[in-house]
């Protein structure tokens, strides 16, 4: 995609990002109480499935800054004694890395000096972001989740790094899986990133990865999707727009005001949905209460 075509698409998508609460909540304004209740009523089996990968503390080609986990209090085996003792620990991570599951706040993506809705990015300081932070999702994101499995559609275990998911792929997956993405849905697109990583080992995902083609964001706008998640980065690499890195992040987060979830894990969920031939479910996303943050580690739960 040329830069000129990308910018025309960006301008077009911004026109979709208006409505009640859009200035603060973005696409989550599509998640009305009625749609949440409808999602709850769709639970059939009471089965819960995590869509997060275990947080990794070891470095690798896709995780040069791994999370750190240390025990700050342990019990000496030679002095266990009686009574109450506590084990304690500390955790820290690079939220927006290429290995761990995380949620992007709307302040994460700056384009031409602005955040979603034209908010200046200059309000952020070393102490934290000032606008469009995680705070508006402090009560969680709850709605109908839909998983579209693109490797299943193409008859392959995973998409090769660099391959792209088009809007035609998304509509074909809907037909193949007998499901339709609608207003307020939380859309999850499987590219098989996690499966490939487990089979072949980690690689430099910052350089090569499967993801959506930028034009697929029209599908998100037309279907009025509330949030988007992938088992990859959502963006393919190398970028489909030579002059713009992470074009899907720019179009989804910055133009549409859509929270993204990157590097999720759909293997258990895809298996469960395939067994039940049912590709939609109640989804509960509970980011940490980090009021000034640009993102959070996240563990979305599918309730089937």
Short mmCIF file of N, CA, C and O in Angstrom, two decimals, residues 187-262:
data_model
loop_
_atom_site.label_atom_id
_atom_site.label_comp_id
_atom_site.label_asym_id
_atom_site.label_seq_id
_atom_site.Cartn_x
_atom_site.Cartn_y
_atom_site.Cartn_z
N UNK A 187 -13.20 -8.81 18.44
CA UNK A 187 -12.75 -9.68 17.37
C UNK A 187 -11.34 -10.18 17.64
O UNK A 187 -10.43 -9.39 17.90
N UNK A 188 -11.16 -11.50 17.54
CA UNK A 188 -9.85 -12.11 17.72
C UNK A 188 -9.49 -12.85 16.44
O UNK A 188 -10.26 -13.68 15.95
N UNK A 189 -8.32 -12.54 15.90
CA UNK A 189 -7.88 -13.10 14.62
C UNK A 189 -6.66 -13.98 14.84
O UNK A 189 -5.59 -13.49 15.23
N UNK A 190 -6.83 -15.26 14.61
CA UNK A 190 -5.70 -16.20 14.78
C UNK A 190 -4.89 -16.28 13.50
O UNK A 190 -5.43 -16.51 12.42
N UNK A 191 -3.57 -16.08 13.63
CA UNK A 191 -2.65 -16.28 12.51
C UNK A 191 -1.72 -17.46 12.75
O UNK A 191 -0.92 -17.82 11.89
N UNK A 192 -1.80 -18.08 13.94
CA UNK A 192 -0.97 -19.23 14.25
C UNK A 192 0.41 -18.90 14.77
O UNK A 192 1.28 -19.78 14.85
N UNK A 193 0.63 -17.65 15.17
CA UNK A 193 1.94 -17.21 15.64
C UNK A 193 2.42 -18.07 16.82
O UNK A 193 3.57 -18.54 16.84
N UNK A 194 1.57 -18.29 17.80
CA UNK A 194 1.96 -19.05 18.99
C UNK A 194 2.27 -20.51 18.65
O UNK A 194 3.22 -21.10 19.17
N UNK A 195 1.46 -21.09 17.77
CA UNK A 195 1.68 -22.48 17.39
C UNK A 195 3.03 -22.63 16.69
O UNK A 195 3.81 -23.55 16.98
N UNK A 196 3.32 -21.74 15.76
CA UNK A 196 4.62 -21.78 15.05
C UNK A 196 5.76 -21.60 16.02
O UNK A 196 6.79 -22.29 15.92
N UNK A 197 5.60 -20.70 16.98
CA UNK A 197 6.66 -20.43 17.95
C UNK A 197 6.95 -21.67 18.81
O UNK A 197 8.10 -21.96 19.13
N UNK A 198 5.89 -22.38 19.18
CA UNK A 198 6.10 -23.58 20.00
C UNK A 198 6.77 -24.70 19.20
O UNK A 198 7.59 -25.45 19.72
N UNK A 199 6.40 -24.82 17.93
CA UNK A 199 6.94 -25.90 17.10
C UNK A 199 8.35 -25.61 16.63
O UNK A 199 9.24 -26.48 16.68
N UNK A 200 8.60 -24.38 16.17
CA UNK A 200 9.88 -24.04 15.55
C UNK A 200 10.79 -23.19 16.43
O UNK A 200 11.94 -22.98 16.10
N UNK A 201 10.25 -22.71 17.56
CA UNK A 201 11.05 -21.87 18.44
C UNK A 201 10.89 -20.39 18.12
O UNK A 201 10.40 -20.01 17.04
N UNK A 202 11.29 -19.53 19.06
CA UNK A 202 11.15 -18.08 18.85
C UNK A 202 12.03 -17.60 17.69
O UNK A 202 13.05 -18.20 17.37
N UNK A 203 11.59 -16.50 17.09
CA UNK A 203 12.37 -15.82 16.06
C UNK A 203 12.22 -14.33 16.26
O UNK A 203 11.49 -13.88 17.14
N UNK A 204 12.88 -13.55 15.44
CA UNK A 204 12.81 -12.09 15.57
C UNK A 204 11.48 -11.60 15.00
O UNK A 204 11.38 -11.24 13.82
N UNK A 205 10.46 -11.59 15.84
CA UNK A 205 9.12 -11.21 15.39
C UNK A 205 9.02 -9.72 15.09
O UNK A 205 8.07 -9.30 14.41
N UNK A 206 9.95 -8.92 15.59
CA UNK A 206 9.94 -7.50 15.24
C UNK A 206 10.25 -7.30 13.76
O UNK A 206 9.84 -6.32 13.16
N UNK A 207 10.94 -8.26 13.19
CA UNK A 207 11.35 -8.15 11.77
C UNK A 207 10.42 -8.89 10.83
O UNK A 207 10.15 -8.43 9.71
N UNK A 208 9.92 -10.05 11.27
CA UNK A 208 9.10 -10.90 10.40
C UNK A 208 7.94 -11.48 11.20
O UNK A 208 8.17 -12.24 12.15
N UNK A 209 6.71 -11.17 10.79
CA UNK A 209 5.54 -11.76 11.46
C UNK A 209 4.31 -11.61 10.56
O UNK A 209 4.21 -10.70 9.74
N UNK A 210 3.38 -12.51 10.76
CA UNK A 210 2.10 -12.44 10.06
C UNK A 210 1.17 -11.48 10.80
O UNK A 210 1.28 -11.29 12.01
N UNK A 211 0.24 -10.90 10.05
CA UNK A 211 -0.70 -9.96 10.66
C UNK A 211 -1.73 -9.50 9.65
O UNK A 211 -1.81 -10.02 8.53
N UNK A 212 -2.51 -8.52 10.03
CA UNK A 212 -3.54 -7.99 9.15
C UNK A 212 -2.94 -7.05 8.11
O UNK A 212 -1.96 -6.34 8.39
N UNK A 213 -3.52 -7.04 6.93
CA UNK A 213 -3.20 -6.01 5.95
C UNK A 213 -3.93 -4.74 6.38
O UNK A 213 -5.05 -4.80 6.90
N UNK A 214 -3.33 -3.57 6.19
CA UNK A 214 -3.99 -2.33 6.63
C UNK A 214 -5.40 -2.16 6.10
O UNK A 214 -6.29 -1.65 6.80
N UNK A 215 -5.66 -2.61 4.87
CA UNK A 215 -7.00 -2.44 4.30
C UNK A 215 -8.06 -3.25 5.05
O UNK A 215 -9.26 -2.95 4.94
N UNK A 216 -7.64 -4.26 5.82
CA UNK A 216 -8.60 -5.05 6.60
C UNK A 216 -9.25 -4.23 7.70
O UNK A 216 -10.28 -4.64 8.25
N UNK A 217 -8.68 -3.08 8.03
CA UNK A 217 -9.29 -2.24 9.06
C UNK A 217 -10.63 -1.66 8.61
O UNK A 217 -11.43 -1.23 9.44
N UNK A 218 -10.87 -1.64 7.30
CA UNK A 218 -12.21 -1.22 6.82
C UNK A 218 -13.27 -2.18 7.36
O UNK A 218 -14.39 -1.77 7.70
N UNK A 219 -12.93 -3.46 7.40
CA UNK A 219 -13.84 -4.47 7.95
C UNK A 219 -14.17 -4.13 9.40
O UNK A 219 -15.33 -4.20 9.82
N UNK A 220 -13.15 -3.74 10.18
CA UNK A 220 -13.37 -3.39 11.58
C UNK A 220 -14.33 -2.22 11.71
O UNK A 220 -15.23 -2.22 12.56
N UNK A 221 -14.14 -1.22 10.87
CA UNK A 221 -14.99 -0.03 10.93
C UNK A 221 -16.41 -0.34 10.48
O UNK A 221 -17.39 0.07 11.13
N UNK A 222 -16.54 -1.07 9.39
CA UNK A 222 -17.87 -1.37 8.85
C UNK A 222 -18.67 -2.25 9.79
O UNK A 222 -19.90 -2.09 9.93
N UNK A 223 -18.00 -3.19 10.47
CA UNK A 223 -18.69 -4.08 11.40
C UNK A 223 -18.84 -3.47 12.79
O UNK A 223 -19.45 -4.05 13.66
N UNK A 224 -18.21 -2.31 13.01
CA UNK A 224 -18.28 -1.58 14.29
C UNK A 224 -17.75 -2.44 15.44
O UNK A 224 -18.35 -2.56 16.50
N UNK A 225 -16.58 -3.03 15.18
CA UNK A 225 -15.90 -3.86 16.18
C UNK A 225 -15.46 -2.98 17.34
O UNK A 225 -15.01 -1.85 17.16
N UNK A 226 -15.57 -3.51 18.56
CA UNK A 226 -15.24 -2.74 19.76
C UNK A 226 -13.77 -2.85 20.14
O UNK A 226 -13.19 -1.91 20.69
N UNK A 227 -13.14 -4.01 19.89
CA UNK A 227 -11.73 -4.21 20.22
C UNK A 227 -11.21 -5.34 19.34
O UNK A 227 -11.97 -6.18 18.87
N UNK A 228 -9.89 -5.36 19.16
CA UNK A 228 -9.25 -6.33 18.27
C UNK A 228 -8.09 -7.00 18.98
O UNK A 228 -7.32 -6.34 19.67
N UNK A 229 -7.97 -8.31 18.81
CA UNK A 229 -6.84 -9.03 19.38
C UNK A 229 -6.30 -10.05 18.40
O UNK A 229 -7.01 -10.54 17.52
N UNK A 230 -5.02 -10.39 18.56
CA UNK A 230 -4.38 -11.37 17.70
C UNK A 230 -3.38 -12.17 18.51
O UNK A 230 -2.92 -11.73 19.57
N UNK A 231 -2.99 -13.35 17.99
CA UNK A 231 -1.92 -14.10 18.63
C UNK A 231 -0.56 -13.62 18.13
O UNK A 231 0.48 -14.10 18.59
N UNK A 232 -0.56 -12.66 17.22
CA UNK A 232 0.64 -11.95 16.82
C UNK A 232 0.54 -10.50 17.28
O UNK A 232 -0.07 -10.20 18.29
N UNK A 233 1.10 -9.61 16.47
CA UNK A 233 1.14 -8.19 16.82
C UNK A 233 -0.01 -7.41 16.19
O UNK A 233 -0.11 -6.21 16.38
N UNK A 234 -0.91 -8.09 15.48
CA UNK A 234 -1.95 -7.49 14.65
C UNK A 234 -1.37 -6.93 13.36
O UNK A 234 -1.97 -7.06 12.30
N UNK A 235 -0.21 -6.28 13.43
CA UNK A 235 0.49 -5.81 12.24
C UNK A 235 1.40 -6.90 11.69
O UNK A 235 2.04 -7.63 12.47
N UNK A 236 1.49 -7.00 10.38
CA UNK A 236 2.49 -7.87 9.76
C UNK A 236 3.82 -7.13 9.69
O UNK A 236 3.88 -5.91 9.81
N UNK A 237 4.88 -7.87 9.50
CA UNK A 237 6.20 -7.28 9.29
C UNK A 237 6.93 -8.12 8.24
O UNK A 237 6.84 -9.34 8.26
N UNK A 238 7.63 -7.45 7.31
CA UNK A 238 7.79 -6.01 7.17
C UNK A 238 6.45 -5.30 6.95
O UNK A 238 5.48 -5.91 6.53
N UNK A 239 6.44 -4.01 7.23
CA UNK A 239 5.22 -3.23 7.11
C UNK A 239 4.70 -3.23 5.69
O UNK A 239 5.46 -3.16 4.72
N UNK A 240 3.36 -3.31 5.56
CA UNK A 240 2.73 -3.23 4.24
C UNK A 240 2.80 -1.82 3.66
O UNK A 240 2.52 -1.63 2.48
N UNK A 241 3.14 -0.84 4.49
CA UNK A 241 3.31 0.54 4.04
C UNK A 241 4.75 0.93 4.35
O UNK A 241 5.11 1.12 5.52
N UNK A 242 5.57 1.01 3.33
CA UNK A 242 7.00 1.19 3.54
C UNK A 242 7.32 2.41 4.40
O UNK A 242 8.25 2.40 5.21
N UNK A 243 6.53 3.47 4.23
CA UNK A 243 6.83 4.73 4.93
C UNK A 243 6.22 4.79 6.33
O UNK A 243 6.48 5.74 7.08
N UNK A 244 5.38 3.81 6.70
CA UNK A 244 4.66 3.87 7.98
C UNK A 244 4.81 2.54 8.71
O UNK A 244 4.22 1.54 8.30
N UNK A 245 5.58 2.49 9.77
CA UNK A 245 5.64 1.27 10.57
C UNK A 245 4.33 1.07 11.34
O UNK A 245 3.65 2.04 11.67
N UNK A 246 3.96 -0.17 11.56
CA UNK A 246 2.76 -0.52 12.33
C UNK A 246 1.49 0.18 11.80
O UNK A 246 0.76 0.83 12.55
N UNK A 247 1.20 0.05 10.51
CA UNK A 247 0.02 0.75 9.97
C UNK A 247 -1.30 0.31 10.59
O UNK A 247 -2.22 1.12 10.73
N UNK A 248 -1.45 -0.98 10.94
CA UNK A 248 -2.70 -1.43 11.56
C UNK A 248 -2.88 -0.81 12.93
O UNK A 248 -3.99 -0.42 13.32
N UNK A 249 -1.79 -0.67 13.68
CA UNK A 249 -1.87 0.02 14.97
C UNK A 249 -2.32 1.47 14.78
O UNK A 249 -3.16 1.98 15.54
N UNK A 250 -1.77 2.12 13.77
CA UNK A 250 -2.14 3.52 13.51
C UNK A 250 -3.61 3.61 13.14
O UNK A 250 -4.36 4.45 13.67
N UNK A 251 -4.06 2.75 12.24
CA UNK A 251 -5.44 2.82 11.76
C UNK A 251 -6.43 2.40 12.84
O UNK A 251 -7.49 3.02 12.99
N UNK A 252 -6.12 1.35 13.59
CA UNK A 252 -7.06 0.85 14.60
C UNK A 252 -7.06 1.74 15.85
O UNK A 252 -8.11 2.24 16.28
N UNK A 253 -5.89 1.95 16.43
CA UNK A 253 -5.82 2.69 17.70
C UNK A 253 -5.98 4.18 17.47
O UNK A 253 -6.80 4.84 18.13
N UNK A 254 -5.20 4.73 16.55
CA UNK A 254 -5.16 6.18 16.40
C UNK A 254 -6.33 6.73 15.60
O UNK A 254 -6.86 7.81 15.92
N UNK A 255 -6.75 6.02 14.55
CA UNK A 255 -7.86 6.52 13.73
C UNK A 255 -9.22 6.10 14.29
O UNK A 255 -10.13 6.92 14.41
N UNK A 256 -9.36 4.79 14.64
CA UNK A 256 -10.66 4.28 15.07
C UNK A 256 -10.86 4.33 16.58
O UNK A 256 -11.99 4.12 17.05
N UNK A 257 -9.81 4.56 17.34
CA UNK A 257 -9.96 4.54 18.79
C UNK A 257 -10.25 3.14 19.32
O UNK A 257 -11.06 2.96 20.22
N UNK A 258 -9.56 2.15 18.77
CA UNK A 258 -9.82 0.75 19.09
C UNK A 258 -8.67 0.17 19.92
O UNK A 258 -7.51 0.19 19.49
N UNK A 259 -8.98 -0.35 21.10
CA UNK A 259 -7.98 -1.02 21.91
C UNK A 259 -7.53 -2.31 21.21
O UNK A 259 -8.37 -3.06 20.70
N UNK A 260 -6.22 -2.53 21.20
CA UNK A 260 -5.67 -3.75 20.61
C UNK A 260 -5.11 -4.64 21.70
O UNK A 260 -4.59 -4.18 22.71
N UNK A 261 -5.20 -5.95 21.46
CA UNK A 261 -4.53 -6.94 22.31
C UNK A 261 -3.56 -7.71 21.43
O UNK A 261 -3.96 -8.31 20.42
N UNK A 262 -2.28 -7.69 21.80
CA UNK A 262 -1.22 -8.30 21.01
C UNK A 262 -0.69 -9.55 21.70
O UNK A 262 -0.66 -9.65 22.92
#
